[in-house]
Amino acid sequence: MTAEAAVQGIRSVDPAGEIGLFSEESDPPYNRPPLSKALWKGESVETIWRKTDNQNVTFHLGRTVTAIESGSKHVIDAQGNEYSWDKLLLATGGSPRRLPFGNDHIIYFRTLADYRRLRSLTEKGQRFAVIGGGFIGSEIAAALTMNQKKVVLIFPGKSIGDRIFPRNLSQLVSNFYKEKGVEVLSGEKVSGLDTRDDQLVVKTSSPREILVDGVVAGIGVQPNVELAQAASLKVENGVVVDEFLRTSHPDIYAAGDVATFHNPVLGKRIRVEHEDNANTMGRLAGRNMAGKSEPYHHLPSFYSDMFELGYEAVGELDSHLETFADWKQPYKEGVIYYLENGRVRGVLLWNVWGQVDSARKLIAEPGPFRAENLKGRLE
């Protein structure tokens, strides 16, 4: 998504410059969020493709870049081919964290190929284990359940989403999933995986053995910084960029999941793994590569669907922060504010829509705020 957004950004400034796009994936650019959301609700795969057909881009799909030569301005692919560049963007994203067992039996859900593989398994399998109670795990567990599959959701935390939701809300989400038929195994660690006939046996630390037809894991990602490190670019929890999205090499840019940038509203360096950041940051990187000098001061938002529950959020959502919940209907519709030292650091809009920009403005305000001052601020 980031690379395609950068193409659009380049073309908004420079309609004629040569663009080459390299990807390890064999599919052309597509939107990722539908892989765990809309495609399980009946949307066609045809709806996910990004519009790159008329942008005069040379695609090198199924191709891995193995080296960046920043001095001579070349990249080298796995076949030994060399390509020259004037400006280069690293939109290498992240790779899923993997468990030390299970090998290829576990689907680390991230790509269209992963979606196709899981969808194929659901055509004959009935029971699935989902490892991880965070963003991807909760969405996949809901998606499979809505497709009449039996799901066991396994994670070491106390309740679903407990890293970002206040405790009472995360407990409510866990209970909601149980009511939907999901077997929620909180406080459990997966310790191994075996095969038995045509099925898989998930072993947990309790100990417990769970017989399933497929296993999906969503346990976080790590930024793909190896190319940047080999090119001696500055790396610190991602590829470090300045406000114009340039790396420590002035003609190499980075954007999306892999880039760490300073956000002036939060007053700190952050790295964001969500669609809004991929689109907004990618487009701006493209514009700056084509000659603009526009700073990236955007505070990205994100969203999720969990059965009928849904939310939008912006800023820092950390359940360890002070929180204030302003409910219209308890746990059904309301706004949760995350505070630190009298400032709003993040906003969770729970079944509340169209308030992201207002939430950004609130986070930018210096305060100080007390919880009671926030009642009714966003509705």
Tab-separated table of C-alpha atoms in Angstrom:
chain	number	residue	atom	x	y	z
A	1	MET	CA	0.000	0.000	0.000
A	2	THR	CA	2.799	2.417	0.907
A	3	ALA	CA	4.639	1.888	-2.367
A	4	GLU	CA	1.499	2.388	-4.442
A	5	ALA	CA	0.640	5.532	-2.476
A	6	ALA	CA	4.147	6.788	-3.235
A	7	VAL	CA	3.547	6.179	-6.952
A	8	GLN	CA	0.432	8.356	-6.742
A	9	GLY	CA	2.436	10.988	-4.879
A	10	ILE	CA	5.179	11.022	-7.503
A	11	ARG	CA	2.675	11.288	-10.330
A	12	SER	CA	0.905	14.222	-8.639
A	13	VAL	CA	4.161	16.161	-9.073
A	14	ASP	CA	5.976	14.466	-11.958
A	15	PRO	CA	3.803	12.872	-14.671
A	16	ALA	CA	6.694	11.527	-16.739
A	17	GLY	CA	9.586	10.295	-14.563
A	18	GLU	CA	10.478	6.609	-14.688
A	19	ILE	CA	9.196	4.524	-11.763
A	20	GLY	CA	10.173	0.941	-10.947
A	21	LEU	CA	8.397	-0.943	-8.166
A	22	PHE	CA	9.947	-4.104	-6.674
A	23	SER	CA	8.010	-6.533	-4.530
A	24	GLU	CA	8.661	-9.995	-3.124
A	25	GLU	CA	4.948	-10.640	-3.536
A	26	SER	CA	3.768	-11.815	-6.941
A	27	ASP	CA	0.503	-9.839	-6.733
A	28	PRO	CA	0.252	-6.203	-7.832
A	29	PRO	CA	-0.465	-3.611	-5.084
A	30	TYR	CA	-3.611	-4.208	-3.040
A	31	ASN	CA	-5.335	-2.960	0.103
A	32	ARG	CA	-4.469	-5.066	3.142
A	33	PRO	CA	-7.312	-4.327	5.629
A	34	PRO	CA	-9.958	-6.279	3.655
A	35	LEU	CA	-7.902	-9.462	4.124
A	36	SER	CA	-9.121	-9.689	7.718
A	37	LYS	CA	-12.333	-7.686	7.312
A	38	ALA	CA	-14.441	-7.199	4.159
A	39	LEU	CA	-13.365	-10.328	2.243
A	40	TRP	CA	-14.889	-12.459	5.014
A	41	LYS	CA	-18.166	-10.529	4.745
A	42	GLY	CA	-18.777	-11.293	1.086
A	43	GLU	CA	-16.661	-8.660	-0.685
A	44	SER	CA	-14.919	-9.867	-3.832
A	45	VAL	CA	-11.124	-10.043	-4.076
A	46	GLU	CA	-11.500	-7.824	-7.152
A	47	THR	CA	-12.300	-4.887	-4.849
A	48	ILE	CA	-8.889	-4.831	-3.151
A	49	TRP	CA	-6.633	-3.906	-6.093
A	50	ARG	CA	-4.976	-0.496	-6.076
A	51	LYS	CA	-5.296	1.669	-9.197
A	52	THR	CA	-1.801	1.556	-10.698
A	53	ASP	CA	-2.685	0.644	-14.287
A	54	ASN	CA	-2.384	4.141	-15.796
A	55	GLN	CA	0.623	5.372	-13.831
A	56	ASN	CA	3.360	4.165	-16.221
A	57	VAL	CA	5.107	1.999	-13.622
A	58	THR	CA	7.453	-0.892	-14.369
A	59	PHE	CA	6.569	-3.699	-11.949
A	60	HIS	CA	9.167	-6.219	-10.811
A	61	LEU	CA	6.888	-8.641	-8.948
A	62	GLY	CA	8.067	-11.765	-7.176
A	63	ARG	CA	11.469	-10.101	-7.074
A	64	THR	CA	13.662	-9.623	-4.007
A	65	VAL	CA	16.115	-6.743	-3.757
A	66	THR	CA	19.203	-8.025	-1.945
A	67	ALA	CA	21.458	-4.966	-1.835
A	68	ILE	CA	21.431	-1.181	-2.082
A	69	GLU	CA	24.563	0.499	-3.381
A	70	SER	CA	24.041	4.028	-2.121
A	71	GLY	CA	27.276	5.401	-3.592
A	72	SER	CA	26.691	4.333	-7.205
A	73	LYS	CA	22.894	4.529	-6.775
A	74	HIS	CA	22.077	0.979	-7.794
A	75	VAL	CA	19.981	-1.810	-6.330
A	76	ILE	CA	20.702	-5.485	-6.975
A	77	ASP	CA	18.050	-8.207	-7.010
A	78	ALA	CA	18.344	-11.900	-6.121
A	79	GLN	CA	19.025	-12.786	-9.768
A	80	GLY	CA	22.028	-10.443	-9.817
A	81	ASN	CA	20.330	-7.791	-11.977
A	82	GLU	CA	21.286	-4.168	-11.330
A	83	TYR	CA	18.962	-1.174	-11.555
A	84	SER	CA	19.910	2.479	-11.236
A	85	TRP	CA	17.958	5.153	-9.374
A	86	ASP	CA	17.960	8.866	-8.644
A	87	LYS	CA	15.610	8.649	-5.651
A	88	LEU	CA	14.844	5.446	-3.746
A	89	LEU	CA	11.999	4.580	-1.377
A	90	LEU	CA	12.156	1.798	1.193
A	91	ALA	CA	8.612	0.590	1.798
A	92	THR	CA	9.720	-2.844	2.980
A	93	GLY	CA	7.084	-3.122	5.706
A	94	GLY	CA	7.407	-5.783	8.374
A	95	SER	CA	7.630	-9.538	8.763
A	96	PRO	CA	5.409	-11.450	11.180
A	97	ARG	CA	6.982	-12.637	14.392
A	98	ARG	CA	7.178	-16.410	14.284
A	99	LEU	CA	6.926	-19.128	16.895
A	100	PRO	CA	9.908	-21.490	17.323
A	101	PHE	CA	7.858	-24.469	16.129
A	102	GLY	CA	5.170	-25.371	13.630
A	103	ASN	CA	7.132	-24.343	10.550
A	104	ASP	CA	4.792	-23.824	7.586
A	105	HIS	CA	1.808	-25.397	9.348
A	106	ILE	CA	1.071	-22.006	10.922
A	107	ILE	CA	-0.354	-19.201	8.762
A	108	TYR	CA	1.238	-15.929	9.880
A	109	PHE	CA	-1.563	-13.819	8.475
A	110	ARG	CA	-0.363	-10.764	6.544
A	111	THR	CA	-0.524	-11.143	2.754
A	112	LEU	CA	-3.062	-11.967	0.067
A	113	ALA	CA	-1.365	-15.355	-0.288
A	114	ASP	CA	-2.068	-15.966	3.419
A	115	TYR	CA	-5.728	-15.031	2.900
A	116	ARG	CA	-6.020	-17.420	-0.056
A	117	ARG	CA	-4.447	-20.232	1.939
A	118	LEU	CA	-6.746	-19.724	4.931
A	119	ARG	CA	-9.814	-19.362	2.717
A	120	SER	CA	-8.899	-22.649	1.026
A	121	LEU	CA	-8.609	-24.390	4.407
A	122	THR	CA	-12.060	-23.125	5.435
A	123	GLU	CA	-13.619	-24.831	2.407
A	124	LYS	CA	-13.106	-28.225	4.072
A	125	GLY	CA	-11.990	-27.546	7.661
A	126	GLN	CA	-14.348	-26.687	10.511
A	127	ARG	CA	-12.201	-25.912	13.571
A	128	PHE	CA	-9.402	-23.356	13.735
A	129	ALA	CA	-6.968	-22.079	16.318
A	130	VAL	CA	-6.040	-18.395	16.296
A	131	ILE	CA	-2.944	-17.437	18.282
A	132	GLY	CA	-2.833	-13.849	19.525
A	133	GLY	CA	-5.439	-11.642	21.179
A	134	GLY	CA	-4.437	-8.372	19.546
A	135	PHE	CA	-5.420	-6.576	16.369
A	136	ILE	CA	-5.078	-9.348	13.761
A	137	GLY	CA	-5.977	-12.228	16.078
A	138	SER	CA	-9.263	-10.676	17.176
A	139	GLU	CA	-10.244	-9.786	13.596
A	140	ILE	CA	-9.458	-13.248	12.191
A	141	ALA	CA	-11.257	-14.978	15.066
A	142	ALA	CA	-14.357	-12.898	14.320
A	143	ALA	CA	-14.051	-13.412	10.546
A	144	LEU	CA	-13.825	-17.197	10.846
A	145	THR	CA	-16.695	-17.356	13.352
A	146	MET	CA	-18.903	-15.271	11.045
A	147	ASN	CA	-18.164	-17.908	8.394
A	148	GLN	CA	-19.597	-20.629	10.626
A	149	LYS	CA	-16.244	-22.014	11.794
A	150	LYS	CA	-15.425	-23.147	15.321
A	151	VAL	CA	-12.626	-20.952	16.666
A	152	VAL	CA	-10.288	-21.300	19.632
A	153	LEU	CA	-8.570	-17.977	20.396
A	154	ILE	CA	-5.374	-18.452	22.433
A	155	PHE	CA	-3.258	-15.674	23.952
A	156	PRO	CA	-1.193	-15.045	27.104
A	157	GLY	CA	-2.960	-11.834	28.171
A	158	LYS	CA	-5.895	-11.522	30.534
A	159	SER	CA	-8.426	-10.519	27.894
A	160	ILE	CA	-8.756	-9.569	24.222
A	161	GLY	CA	-7.007	-6.327	23.327
A	162	ASP	CA	-5.787	-5.776	26.886
A	163	ARG	CA	-2.707	-3.885	25.705
A	164	ILE	CA	-4.815	-1.045	24.335
A	165	PHE	CA	-8.288	-1.302	25.907
A	166	PRO	CA	-8.995	-0.392	29.548
A	167	ARG	CA	-9.459	-3.544	31.586
A	168	ASN	CA	-13.245	-3.435	31.875
A	169	LEU	CA	-13.642	-2.906	28.126
A	170	SER	CA	-11.227	-5.691	27.183
A	171	GLN	CA	-13.093	-8.029	29.552
A	172	LEU	CA	-16.364	-7.052	27.896
A	173	VAL	CA	-14.871	-7.812	24.452
A	174	SER	CA	-13.718	-11.232	25.660
A	175	ASN	CA	-17.182	-12.026	27.006
A	176	PHE	CA	-18.747	-10.778	23.762
A	177	TYR	CA	-16.539	-13.178	21.769
A	178	LYS	CA	-17.558	-16.039	24.040
A	179	GLU	CA	-21.232	-15.204	23.445
A	180	LYS	CA	-20.518	-15.379	19.711
A	181	GLY	CA	-19.224	-18.921	20.138
A	182	VAL	CA	-15.475	-18.287	20.235
A	183	GLU	CA	-13.604	-20.434	22.760
A	184	VAL	CA	-11.403	-17.835	24.456
A	185	LEU	CA	-8.313	-19.278	26.133
A	186	SER	CA	-6.758	-16.281	27.867
A	187	GLY	CA	-3.632	-16.616	29.994
A	188	GLU	CA	-2.472	-19.487	27.781
A	189	LYS	CA	0.783	-19.829	25.868
A	190	VAL	CA	1.113	-22.113	22.870
A	191	SER	CA	4.033	-24.452	23.520
A	192	GLY	CA	4.073	-26.716	20.481
A	193	LEU	CA	2.368	-28.040	17.359
A	194	ASP	CA	2.085	-31.609	16.072
A	195	THR	CA	0.296	-33.269	13.188
A	196	ARG	CA	-2.225	-36.066	13.582
A	197	ASP	CA	-3.582	-37.587	10.383
A	198	ASP	CA	-4.916	-34.593	8.379
A	199	GLN	CA	-5.240	-32.323	11.397
A	200	LEU	CA	-3.019	-30.247	13.654
A	201	VAL	CA	-2.608	-30.575	17.416
A	202	VAL	CA	-1.970	-27.309	19.235
A	203	LYS	CA	-0.260	-27.788	22.597
A	204	THR	CA	-0.569	-25.178	25.329
A	205	SER	CA	1.294	-24.578	28.572
A	206	SER	CA	-1.660	-25.533	30.801
A	207	PRO	CA	-1.114	-28.338	29.421
A	208	ARG	CA	-3.845	-28.846	26.872
A	209	GLU	CA	-4.113	-30.366	23.387
A	210	ILE	CA	-6.471	-28.834	20.809
A	211	LEU	CA	-7.267	-30.649	17.566
A	212	VAL	CA	-7.875	-28.241	14.658
A	213	ASP	CA	-7.934	-28.038	10.863
A	214	GLY	CA	-5.821	-24.901	10.634
A	215	VAL	CA	-3.740	-22.525	12.762
A	216	VAL	CA	-3.430	-18.749	12.263
A	217	ALA	CA	-1.031	-16.563	14.223
A	218	GLY	CA	-1.092	-12.795	14.699
A	219	ILE	CA	1.614	-12.085	17.262
A	220	GLY	CA	3.055	-8.857	15.897
A	221	VAL	CA	5.534	-7.869	13.207
A	222	GLN	CA	9.137	-6.733	13.081
A	223	PRO	CA	10.218	-3.999	10.650
A	224	ASN	CA	12.213	-5.228	7.657
A	225	VAL	CA	15.362	-3.157	8.195
A	226	GLU	CA	18.014	-5.551	6.861
A	227	LEU	CA	18.469	-3.745	3.535
A	228	ALA	CA	18.739	-0.408	5.322
A	229	GLN	CA	21.275	-1.753	7.806
A	230	ALA	CA	23.394	-3.247	5.035
A	231	ALA	CA	23.352	0.160	3.303
A	232	SER	CA	24.549	1.810	6.566
A	233	LEU	CA	21.343	3.803	6.987
A	234	LYS	CA	20.369	4.834	10.514
A	235	VAL	CA	18.080	2.221	12.095
A	236	GLU	CA	16.365	2.423	15.476
A	237	ASN	CA	13.147	0.386	15.820
A	238	GLY	CA	12.735	0.940	12.086
A	239	VAL	CA	14.443	3.071	9.473
A	240	VAL	CA	14.940	6.562	10.898
A	241	VAL	CA	13.579	9.383	8.719
A	242	ASP	CA	13.461	13.166	9.068
A	243	GLU	CA	10.302	15.254	8.720
A	244	PHE	CA	10.581	15.061	4.907
A	245	LEU	CA	10.829	11.239	5.144
A	246	ARG	CA	14.491	11.130	4.105
A	247	THR	CA	16.743	8.543	5.693
A	248	SER	CA	20.339	9.295	6.705
A	249	HIS	CA	21.089	9.203	2.944
A	250	PRO	CA	19.521	12.331	1.358
A	251	ASP	CA	18.257	10.483	-1.743
A	252	ILE	CA	16.847	7.442	0.069
A	253	TYR	CA	13.412	7.747	1.661
A	254	ALA	CA	11.427	5.375	3.871
A	255	ALA	CA	7.698	5.191	4.622
A	256	GLY	CA	5.023	2.935	6.038
A	257	ASP	CA	5.462	0.179	8.621
A	258	VAL	CA	9.261	0.247	8.356
A	259	ALA	CA	9.790	3.985	9.012
A	260	THR	CA	10.239	5.613	12.404
A	261	PHE	CA	9.442	9.326	12.428
A	262	HIS	CA	9.102	12.188	14.884
A	263	ASN	CA	5.522	13.205	15.492
A	264	PRO	CA	5.354	16.805	16.762
A	265	VAL	CA	1.919	16.396	18.374
A	266	LEU	CA	3.051	13.498	20.566
A	267	GLY	CA	6.541	14.971	20.881
A	268	LYS	CA	8.250	11.652	20.269
A	269	ARG	CA	9.479	9.289	17.574
A	270	ILE	CA	6.936	6.628	16.583
A	271	ARG	CA	6.491	3.795	14.082
A	272	VAL	CA	2.957	2.986	12.915
A	273	GLU	CA	1.662	-0.227	11.281
A	274	HIS	CA	-1.721	0.892	9.961
A	275	GLU	CA	-3.448	1.811	6.704
A	276	ASP	CA	-3.789	5.559	7.269
A	277	ASN	CA	-0.059	5.878	7.873
A	278	ALA	CA	0.772	3.729	4.829
A	279	ASN	CA	-1.399	5.846	2.529
A	280	THR	CA	-0.617	9.310	3.899
A	281	MET	CA	3.080	8.771	4.500
A	282	GLY	CA	3.582	6.917	1.233
A	283	ARG	CA	1.960	9.653	-0.812
A	284	LEU	CA	4.000	12.376	0.868
A	285	ALA	CA	7.227	10.410	0.412
A	286	GLY	CA	6.442	10.183	-3.307
A	287	ARG	CA	5.791	13.913	-3.567
A	288	ASN	CA	9.046	14.714	-1.802
A	289	MET	CA	10.989	12.258	-3.968
A	290	ALA	CA	9.606	14.156	-6.981
A	291	GLY	CA	10.893	17.501	-5.716
A	292	LYS	CA	8.553	18.804	-3.020
A	293	SER	CA	9.645	19.545	0.545
A	294	GLU	CA	6.503	18.876	2.572
A	295	PRO	CA	6.864	17.839	6.227
A	296	TYR	CA	5.080	14.765	7.574
A	297	HIS	CA	3.350	15.923	10.744
A	298	HIS	CA	0.296	13.681	10.390
A	299	LEU	CA	-0.929	11.731	13.424
A	300	PRO	CA	-2.190	8.448	11.923
A	301	SER	CA	-5.481	6.820	12.830
A	302	PHE	CA	-6.553	3.182	12.720
A	303	TYR	CA	-9.730	1.154	12.981
A	304	SER	CA	-11.001	-2.368	13.548
A	305	ASP	CA	-14.102	-4.510	13.099
A	306	MET	CA	-14.963	-7.246	15.611
A	307	PHE	CA	-18.341	-8.751	14.747
A	308	GLU	CA	-20.788	-5.836	15.222
A	309	LEU	CA	-18.291	-3.935	17.355
A	310	GLY	CA	-16.119	-1.361	15.684
A	311	TYR	CA	-13.871	1.515	16.533
A	312	GLU	CA	-11.633	4.228	15.182
A	313	ALA	CA	-8.644	5.442	17.158
A	314	VAL	CA	-5.876	8.005	16.957
A	315	GLY	CA	-2.737	8.679	18.975
A	316	GLU	CA	-1.319	6.510	21.750
A	317	LEU	CA	-3.617	3.778	23.007
A	318	ASP	CA	-1.928	2.129	25.959
A	319	SER	CA	-3.940	0.511	28.725
A	320	HIS	CA	-1.263	1.538	31.235
A	321	LEU	CA	-2.138	5.217	30.744
A	322	GLU	CA	-4.842	6.979	32.756
A	323	THR	CA	-8.167	6.550	30.955
A	324	PHE	CA	-11.510	8.296	31.111
A	325	ALA	CA	-14.553	6.702	29.476
A	326	ASP	CA	-17.379	8.970	28.324
A	327	TRP	CA	-20.145	6.528	27.432
A	328	LYS	CA	-23.383	7.406	25.649
A	329	GLN	CA	-24.398	3.777	26.145
A	330	PRO	CA	-22.071	1.826	28.447
A	331	TYR	CA	-19.683	-0.334	26.383
A	332	LYS	CA	-21.816	0.134	23.260
A	333	GLU	CA	-21.122	3.714	22.190
A	334	GLY	CA	-18.711	6.223	23.634
A	335	VAL	CA	-15.277	7.823	23.710
A	336	ILE	CA	-12.299	6.755	25.797
A	337	TYR	CA	-9.532	9.267	26.437
A	338	TYR	CA	-5.969	8.260	27.288
A	339	LEU	CA	-4.150	10.821	29.437
A	340	GLU	CA	-0.617	11.398	30.683
A	341	ASN	CA	0.580	14.367	32.737
A	342	GLY	CA	-2.572	16.336	31.999
A	343	ARG	CA	-2.478	15.845	28.231
A	344	VAL	CA	-4.642	13.693	26.000
A	345	ARG	CA	-2.326	11.189	24.293
A	346	GLY	CA	-4.884	9.057	22.507
A	347	VAL	CA	-8.593	8.717	21.751
A	348	LEU	CA	-10.628	5.546	21.209
A	349	LEU	CA	-13.917	6.143	19.392
A	350	TRP	CA	-16.012	3.092	20.259
A	351	ASN	CA	-18.849	2.791	17.735
A	352	VAL	CA	-18.505	6.569	17.287
A	353	TRP	CA	-17.750	7.749	13.757
A	354	GLY	CA	-16.576	10.892	12.019
A	355	GLN	CA	-14.640	12.302	14.980
A	356	VAL	CA	-11.040	11.404	14.107
A	357	ASP	CA	-10.050	14.927	13.041
A	358	SER	CA	-11.577	16.402	16.189
A	359	ALA	CA	-9.672	13.825	18.235
A	360	ARG	CA	-6.419	14.854	16.529
A	361	LYS	CA	-7.051	18.492	17.444
A	362	LEU	CA	-7.726	17.537	21.045
A	363	ILE	CA	-4.475	15.561	21.273
A	364	ALA	CA	-2.630	18.611	19.911
A	365	GLU	CA	-4.001	20.859	22.687
A	366	PRO	CA	-1.502	21.467	25.517
A	367	GLY	CA	-4.069	21.151	28.306
A	368	PRO	CA	-3.793	20.503	31.141
A	369	PHE	CA	-6.901	18.331	31.142
A	370	ARG	CA	-8.599	16.525	33.964
A	371	ALA	CA	-10.841	13.608	33.186
A	372	GLU	CA	-14.023	15.457	34.126
A	373	ASN	CA	-13.154	18.274	31.674
A	374	LEU	CA	-13.400	15.808	28.785
A	375	LYS	CA	-17.010	14.757	29.270
A	376	GLY	CA	-18.925	15.596	26.096
A	377	ARG	CA	-15.838	16.897	24.243
A	378	LEU	CA	-16.313	14.402	21.405
A	379	GLU	CA	-19.696	12.916	20.523
